[in-house]
PDB file of C-alpha atoms in Angstrom:
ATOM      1  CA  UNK A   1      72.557 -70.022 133.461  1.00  0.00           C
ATOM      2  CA  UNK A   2      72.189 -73.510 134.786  1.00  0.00           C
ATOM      3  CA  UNK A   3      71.248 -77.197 133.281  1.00  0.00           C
ATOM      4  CA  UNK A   4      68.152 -77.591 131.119  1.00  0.00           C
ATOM      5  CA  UNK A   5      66.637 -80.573 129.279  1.00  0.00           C
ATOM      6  CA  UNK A   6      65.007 -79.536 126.248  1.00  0.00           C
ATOM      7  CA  UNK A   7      63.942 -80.663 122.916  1.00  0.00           C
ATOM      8  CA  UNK A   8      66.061 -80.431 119.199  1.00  0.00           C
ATOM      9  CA  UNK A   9      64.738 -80.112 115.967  1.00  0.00           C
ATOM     10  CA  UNK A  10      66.293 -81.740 113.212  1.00  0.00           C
ATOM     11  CA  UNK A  11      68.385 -78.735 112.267  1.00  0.00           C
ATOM     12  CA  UNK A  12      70.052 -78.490 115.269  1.00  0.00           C
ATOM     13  CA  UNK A  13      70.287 -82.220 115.331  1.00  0.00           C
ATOM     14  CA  UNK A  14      72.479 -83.126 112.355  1.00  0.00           C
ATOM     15  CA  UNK A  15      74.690 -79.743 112.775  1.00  0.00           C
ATOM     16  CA  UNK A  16      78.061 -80.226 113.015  1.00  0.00           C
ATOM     17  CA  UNK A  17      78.868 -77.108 114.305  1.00  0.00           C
ATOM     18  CA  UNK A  18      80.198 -76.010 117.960  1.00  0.00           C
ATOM     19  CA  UNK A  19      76.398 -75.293 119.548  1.00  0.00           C
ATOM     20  CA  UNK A  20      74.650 -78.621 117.003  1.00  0.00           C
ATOM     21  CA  UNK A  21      74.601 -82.144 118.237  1.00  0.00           C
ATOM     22  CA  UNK A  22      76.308 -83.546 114.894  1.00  0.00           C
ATOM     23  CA  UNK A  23      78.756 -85.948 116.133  1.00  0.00           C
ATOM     24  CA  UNK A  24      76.720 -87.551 118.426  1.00  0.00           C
ATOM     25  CA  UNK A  25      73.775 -87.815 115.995  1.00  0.00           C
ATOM     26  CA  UNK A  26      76.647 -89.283 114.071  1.00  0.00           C
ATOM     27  CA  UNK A  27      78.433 -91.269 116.248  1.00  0.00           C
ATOM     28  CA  UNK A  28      74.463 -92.631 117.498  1.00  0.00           C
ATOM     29  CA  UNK A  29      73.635 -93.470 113.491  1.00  0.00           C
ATOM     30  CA  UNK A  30      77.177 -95.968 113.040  1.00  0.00           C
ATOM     31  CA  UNK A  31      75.595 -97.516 116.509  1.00  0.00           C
ATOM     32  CA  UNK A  32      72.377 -97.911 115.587  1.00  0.00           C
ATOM     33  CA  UNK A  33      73.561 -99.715 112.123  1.00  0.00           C
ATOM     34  CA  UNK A  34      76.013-102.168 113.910  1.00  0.00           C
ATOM     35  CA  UNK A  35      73.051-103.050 116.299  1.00  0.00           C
ATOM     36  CA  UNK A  36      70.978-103.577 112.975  1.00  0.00           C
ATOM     37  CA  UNK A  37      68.677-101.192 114.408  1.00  0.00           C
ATOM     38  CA  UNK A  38      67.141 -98.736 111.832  1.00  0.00           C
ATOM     39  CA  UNK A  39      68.711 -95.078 111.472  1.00  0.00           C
ATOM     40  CA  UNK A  40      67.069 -92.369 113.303  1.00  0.00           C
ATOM     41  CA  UNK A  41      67.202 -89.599 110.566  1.00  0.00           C
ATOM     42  CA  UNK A  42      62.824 -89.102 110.716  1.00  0.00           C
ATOM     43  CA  UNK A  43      62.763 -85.707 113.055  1.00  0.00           C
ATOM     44  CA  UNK A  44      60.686 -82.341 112.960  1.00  0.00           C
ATOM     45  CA  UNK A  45      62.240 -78.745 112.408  1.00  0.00           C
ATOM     46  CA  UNK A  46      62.081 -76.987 115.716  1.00  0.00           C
ATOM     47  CA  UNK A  47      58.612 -75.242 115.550  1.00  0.00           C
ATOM     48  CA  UNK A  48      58.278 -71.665 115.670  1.00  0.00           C
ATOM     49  CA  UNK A  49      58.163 -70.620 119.561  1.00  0.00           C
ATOM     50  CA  UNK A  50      54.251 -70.484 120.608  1.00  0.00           C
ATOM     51  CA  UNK A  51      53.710 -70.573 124.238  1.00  0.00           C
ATOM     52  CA  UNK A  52      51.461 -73.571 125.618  1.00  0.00           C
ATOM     53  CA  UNK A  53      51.519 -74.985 122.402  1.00  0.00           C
ATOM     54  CA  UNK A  54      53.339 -78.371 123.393  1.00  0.00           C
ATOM     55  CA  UNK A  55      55.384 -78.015 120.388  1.00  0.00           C
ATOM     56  CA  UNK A  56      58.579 -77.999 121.929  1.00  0.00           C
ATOM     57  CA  UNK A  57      60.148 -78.871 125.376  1.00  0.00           C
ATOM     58  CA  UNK A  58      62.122 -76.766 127.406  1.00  0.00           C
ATOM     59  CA  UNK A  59      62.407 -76.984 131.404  1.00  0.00           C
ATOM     60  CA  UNK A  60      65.465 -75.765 134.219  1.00  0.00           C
ATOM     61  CA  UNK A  61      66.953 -78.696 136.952  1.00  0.00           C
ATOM     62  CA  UNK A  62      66.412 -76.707 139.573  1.00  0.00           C
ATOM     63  CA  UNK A  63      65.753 -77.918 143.455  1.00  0.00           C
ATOM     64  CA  UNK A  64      67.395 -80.401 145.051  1.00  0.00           C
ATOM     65  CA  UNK A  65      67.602 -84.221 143.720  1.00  0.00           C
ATOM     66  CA  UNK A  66      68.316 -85.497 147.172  1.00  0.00           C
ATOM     67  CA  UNK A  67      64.405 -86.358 147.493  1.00  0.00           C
ATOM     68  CA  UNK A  68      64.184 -87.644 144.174  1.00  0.00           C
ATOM     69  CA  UNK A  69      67.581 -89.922 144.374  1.00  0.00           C
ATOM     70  CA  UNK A  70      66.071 -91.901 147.395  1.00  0.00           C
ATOM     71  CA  UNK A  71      62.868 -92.164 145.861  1.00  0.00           C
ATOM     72  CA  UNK A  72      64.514 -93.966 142.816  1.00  0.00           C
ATOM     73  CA  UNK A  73      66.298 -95.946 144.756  1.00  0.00           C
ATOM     74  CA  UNK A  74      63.402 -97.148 146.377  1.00  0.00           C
ATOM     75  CA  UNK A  75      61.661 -98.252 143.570  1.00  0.00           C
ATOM     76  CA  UNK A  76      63.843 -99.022 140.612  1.00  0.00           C
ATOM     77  CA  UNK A  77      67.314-100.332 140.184  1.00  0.00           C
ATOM     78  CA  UNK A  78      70.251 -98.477 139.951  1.00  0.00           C
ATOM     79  CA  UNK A  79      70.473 -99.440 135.909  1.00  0.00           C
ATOM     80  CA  UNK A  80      66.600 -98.387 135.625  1.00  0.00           C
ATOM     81  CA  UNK A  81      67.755 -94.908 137.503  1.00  0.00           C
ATOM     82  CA  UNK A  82      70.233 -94.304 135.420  1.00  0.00           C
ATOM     83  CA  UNK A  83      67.796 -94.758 132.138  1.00  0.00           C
ATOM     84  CA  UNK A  84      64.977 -92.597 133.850  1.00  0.00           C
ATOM     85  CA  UNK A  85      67.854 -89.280 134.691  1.00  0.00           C
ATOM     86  CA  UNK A  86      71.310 -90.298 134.234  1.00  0.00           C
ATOM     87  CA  UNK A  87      70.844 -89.506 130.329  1.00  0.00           C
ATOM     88  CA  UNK A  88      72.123 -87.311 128.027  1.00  0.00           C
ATOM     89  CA  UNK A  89      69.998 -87.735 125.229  1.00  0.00           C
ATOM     90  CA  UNK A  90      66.931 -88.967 125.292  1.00  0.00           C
ATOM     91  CA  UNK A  91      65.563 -90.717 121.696  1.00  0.00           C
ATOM     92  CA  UNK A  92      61.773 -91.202 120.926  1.00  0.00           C
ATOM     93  CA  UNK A  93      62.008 -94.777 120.283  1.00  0.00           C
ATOM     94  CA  UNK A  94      61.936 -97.642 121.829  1.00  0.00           C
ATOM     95  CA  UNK A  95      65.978 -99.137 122.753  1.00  0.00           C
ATOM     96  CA  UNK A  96      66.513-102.735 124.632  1.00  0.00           C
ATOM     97  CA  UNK A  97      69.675-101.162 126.399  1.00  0.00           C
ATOM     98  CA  UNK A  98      71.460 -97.829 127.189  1.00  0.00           C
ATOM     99  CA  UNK A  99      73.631 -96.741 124.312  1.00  0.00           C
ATOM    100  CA  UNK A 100      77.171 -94.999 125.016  1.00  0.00           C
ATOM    101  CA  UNK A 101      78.928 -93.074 122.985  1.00  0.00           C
ATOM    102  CA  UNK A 102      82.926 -92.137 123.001  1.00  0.00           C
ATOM    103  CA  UNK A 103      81.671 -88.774 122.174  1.00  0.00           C
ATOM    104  CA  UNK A 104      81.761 -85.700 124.636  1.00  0.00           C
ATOM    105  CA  UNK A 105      78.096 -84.431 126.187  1.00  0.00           C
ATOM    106  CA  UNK A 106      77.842 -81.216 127.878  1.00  0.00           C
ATOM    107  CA  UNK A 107      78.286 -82.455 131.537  1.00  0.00           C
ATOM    108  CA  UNK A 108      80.620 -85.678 130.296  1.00  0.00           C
ATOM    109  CA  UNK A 109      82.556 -86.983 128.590  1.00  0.00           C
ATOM    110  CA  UNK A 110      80.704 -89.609 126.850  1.00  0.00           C
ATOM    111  CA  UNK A 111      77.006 -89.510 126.060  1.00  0.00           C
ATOM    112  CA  UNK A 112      74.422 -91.830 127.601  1.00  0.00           C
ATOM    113  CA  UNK A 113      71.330 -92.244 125.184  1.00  0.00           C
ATOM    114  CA  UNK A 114      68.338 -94.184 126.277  1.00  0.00           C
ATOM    115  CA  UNK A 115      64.920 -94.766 125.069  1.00  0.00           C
ATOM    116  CA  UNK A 116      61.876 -92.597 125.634  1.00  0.00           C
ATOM    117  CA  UNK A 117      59.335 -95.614 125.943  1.00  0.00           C
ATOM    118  CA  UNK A 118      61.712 -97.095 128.484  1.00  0.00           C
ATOM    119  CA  UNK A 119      61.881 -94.133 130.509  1.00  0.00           C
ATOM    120  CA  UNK A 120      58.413 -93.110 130.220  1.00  0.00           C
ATOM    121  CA  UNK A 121      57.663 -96.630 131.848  1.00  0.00           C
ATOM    122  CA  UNK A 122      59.811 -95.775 134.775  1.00  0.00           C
ATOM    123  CA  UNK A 123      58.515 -92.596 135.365  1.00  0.00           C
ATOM    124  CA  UNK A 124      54.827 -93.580 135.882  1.00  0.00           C
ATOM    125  CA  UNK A 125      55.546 -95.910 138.282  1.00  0.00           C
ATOM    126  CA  UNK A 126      57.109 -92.876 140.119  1.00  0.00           C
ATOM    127  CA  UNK A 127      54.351 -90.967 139.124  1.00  0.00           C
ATOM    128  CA  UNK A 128      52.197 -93.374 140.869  1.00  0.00           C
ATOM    129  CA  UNK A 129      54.248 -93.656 143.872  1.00  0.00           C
ATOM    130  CA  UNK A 130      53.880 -89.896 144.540  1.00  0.00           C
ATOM    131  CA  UNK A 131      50.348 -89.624 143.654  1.00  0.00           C
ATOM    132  CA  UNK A 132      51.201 -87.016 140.893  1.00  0.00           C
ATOM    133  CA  UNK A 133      48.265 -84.734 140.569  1.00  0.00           C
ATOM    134  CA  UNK A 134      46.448 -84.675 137.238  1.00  0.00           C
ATOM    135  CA  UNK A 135      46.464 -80.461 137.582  1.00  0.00           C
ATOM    136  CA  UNK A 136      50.936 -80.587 136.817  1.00  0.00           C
ATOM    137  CA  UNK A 137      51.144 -79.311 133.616  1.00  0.00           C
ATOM    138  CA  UNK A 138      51.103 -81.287 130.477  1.00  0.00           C
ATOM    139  CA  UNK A 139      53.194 -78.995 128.304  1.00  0.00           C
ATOM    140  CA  UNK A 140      56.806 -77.828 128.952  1.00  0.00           C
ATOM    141  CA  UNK A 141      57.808 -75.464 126.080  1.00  0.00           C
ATOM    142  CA  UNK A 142      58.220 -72.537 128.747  1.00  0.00           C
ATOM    143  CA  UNK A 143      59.446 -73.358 131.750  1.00  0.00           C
ATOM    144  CA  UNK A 144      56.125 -74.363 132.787  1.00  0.00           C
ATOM    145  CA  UNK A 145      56.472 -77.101 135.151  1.00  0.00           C
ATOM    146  CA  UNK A 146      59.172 -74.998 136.571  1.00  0.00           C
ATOM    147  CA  UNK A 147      56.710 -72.121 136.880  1.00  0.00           C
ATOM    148  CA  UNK A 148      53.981 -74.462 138.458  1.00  0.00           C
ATOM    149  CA  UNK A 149      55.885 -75.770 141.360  1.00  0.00           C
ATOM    150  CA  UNK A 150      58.389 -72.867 142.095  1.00  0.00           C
ATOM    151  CA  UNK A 151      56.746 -69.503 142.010  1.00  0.00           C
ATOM    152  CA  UNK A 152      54.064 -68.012 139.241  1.00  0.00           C
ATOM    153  CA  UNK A 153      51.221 -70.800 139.845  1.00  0.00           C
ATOM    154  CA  UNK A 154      51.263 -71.271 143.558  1.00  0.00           C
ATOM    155  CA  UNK A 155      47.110 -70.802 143.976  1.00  0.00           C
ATOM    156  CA  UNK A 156      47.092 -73.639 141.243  1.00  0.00           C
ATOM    157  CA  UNK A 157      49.642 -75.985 143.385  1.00  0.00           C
ATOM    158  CA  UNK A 158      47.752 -75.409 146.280  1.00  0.00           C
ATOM    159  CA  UNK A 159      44.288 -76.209 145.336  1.00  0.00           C
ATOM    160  CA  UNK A 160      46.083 -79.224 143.824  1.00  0.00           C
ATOM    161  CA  UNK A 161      47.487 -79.967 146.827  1.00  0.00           C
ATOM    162  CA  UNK A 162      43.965 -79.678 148.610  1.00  0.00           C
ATOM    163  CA  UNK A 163      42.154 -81.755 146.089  1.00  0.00           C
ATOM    164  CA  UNK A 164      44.627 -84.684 145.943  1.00  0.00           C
ATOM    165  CA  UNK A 165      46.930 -84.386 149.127  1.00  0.00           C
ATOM    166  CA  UNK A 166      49.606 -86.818 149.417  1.00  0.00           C
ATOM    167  CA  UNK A 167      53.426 -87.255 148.964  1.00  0.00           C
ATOM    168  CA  UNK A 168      53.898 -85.242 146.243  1.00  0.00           C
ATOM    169  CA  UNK A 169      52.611 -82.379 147.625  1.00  0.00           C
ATOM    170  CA  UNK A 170      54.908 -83.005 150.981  1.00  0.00           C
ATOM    171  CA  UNK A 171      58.225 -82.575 148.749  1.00  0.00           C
ATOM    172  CA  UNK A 172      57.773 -80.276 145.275  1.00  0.00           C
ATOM    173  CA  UNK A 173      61.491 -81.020 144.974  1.00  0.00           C
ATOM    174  CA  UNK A 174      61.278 -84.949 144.490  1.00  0.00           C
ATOM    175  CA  UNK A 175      57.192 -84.197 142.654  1.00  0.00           C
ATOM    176  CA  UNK A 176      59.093 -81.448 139.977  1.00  0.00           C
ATOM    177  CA  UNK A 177      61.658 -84.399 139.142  1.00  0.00           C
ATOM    178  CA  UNK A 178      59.415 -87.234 138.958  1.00  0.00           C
ATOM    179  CA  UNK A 179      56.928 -84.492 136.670  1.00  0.00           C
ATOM    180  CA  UNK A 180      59.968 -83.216 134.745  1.00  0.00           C
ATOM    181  CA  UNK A 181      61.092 -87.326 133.433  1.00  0.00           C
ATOM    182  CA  UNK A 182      56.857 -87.878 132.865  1.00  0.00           C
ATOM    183  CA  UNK A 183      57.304 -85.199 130.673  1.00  0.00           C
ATOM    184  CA  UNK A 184      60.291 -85.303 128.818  1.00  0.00           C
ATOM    185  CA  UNK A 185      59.613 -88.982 127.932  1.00  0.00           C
ATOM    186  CA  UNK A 186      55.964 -87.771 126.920  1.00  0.00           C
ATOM    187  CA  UNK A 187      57.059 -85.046 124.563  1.00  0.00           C
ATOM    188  CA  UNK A 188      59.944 -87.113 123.148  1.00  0.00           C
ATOM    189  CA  UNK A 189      57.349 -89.804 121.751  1.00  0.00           C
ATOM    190  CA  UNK A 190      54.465 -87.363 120.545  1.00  0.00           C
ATOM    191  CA  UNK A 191      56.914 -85.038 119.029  1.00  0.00           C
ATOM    192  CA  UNK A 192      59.095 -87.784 117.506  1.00  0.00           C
ATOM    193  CA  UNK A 193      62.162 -85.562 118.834  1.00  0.00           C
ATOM    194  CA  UNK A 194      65.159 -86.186 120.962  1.00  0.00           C
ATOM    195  CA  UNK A 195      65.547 -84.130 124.300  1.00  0.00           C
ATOM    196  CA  UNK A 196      69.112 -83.195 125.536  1.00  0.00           C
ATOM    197  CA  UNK A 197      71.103 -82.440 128.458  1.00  0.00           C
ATOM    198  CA  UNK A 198      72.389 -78.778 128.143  1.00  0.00           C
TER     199      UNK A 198
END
């Protein structure tokens, strides 16, 4: 149990039933076309599980935010916050401004979409503020950032940690949320997918 971000294939994108993400697919397509904005309808099938292939994106909120809150609000406004995390579904292209929907998300009961270019842009300059190491992980389609900074790779995180001190090494919590957004808006874009709340 718990809340994960990961990635949908098309499949699972336009199904209407109880467990797809039909009607906000849906309800995203008539808002797309009144903001003249081109349908989103180009997505890959969900890939056949292979571990470490980057194929798909799957990663558990897990640690406290209270780290990473301040450190947004530090940096970006509370709008750009809410674009970096407060989403529900996260879109691989590029959007001016955040898009609700009058249609129920897991944890609401509306859905926030925003785009990935737009939150990728806010999560490097996090990124950067923390000194995120080059040695996180660059694929997520295992729990592997979760992996990296809460248990299986600690040698890993700790030569890290000896090659590049610095802030992100003095709070994983607010590092594993500023690496979790980096990624998400990383896969979204190469994988041409959306990434949801669930």
């Amino acid at each position: 149990m718990g809340i994960y971000l990961v990635s949908v294939g098309a499949q699972e994108w336009f199904d209407a039933e109880e467990d797809g993400w039909g009607d906000v697919s849906s309800a995203l397509a008539g808002d797309l076309a009144r903001r003249g904005l081109p349908p989103f309808t180009d997505l890959p099938e969900e890939p056949e599980f292979e571990r470490g292939s980057g194929q798909a994106f799957e990663e558990k909120l897990t640690g406290s935010m209270d780290g990473f809150v301040d450190l947004c609000e530090a940096h970006l406004s509370r709008e750009e916050a809410e674009t970096l995390y407060g989403w529900s579904v996260l879109v691989p292209f590029s959007l001016e401004e955040q898009i609700w929907l009058p249609t129920p998300a897991p944890y609401s009961d509306e859905t926030l979409v925003v785009g990935a270019p737009q939150a990728l842009a806010l999560a490097e300059r996090l990124a950067e503020a923390v000194g995120l190491p080059d040695e996180v992980p660059g694929t997520s389609d295992n729990l592997e950032l979760t992996s990296w900074f809460r248990d299986e790779e600690v040698e890993e995180r700790s030569t890290a940690a000896a090659v590049r001190p610095g802030r992100w090494s003095e709070d994983l919590d607010t590092a594993f949320y500023v690496a979790l957004y980096l990624r998400a808006a990383q896969h979204s874009i190469r994988r041409g997918c959306p990434i949801v709340l669930t």
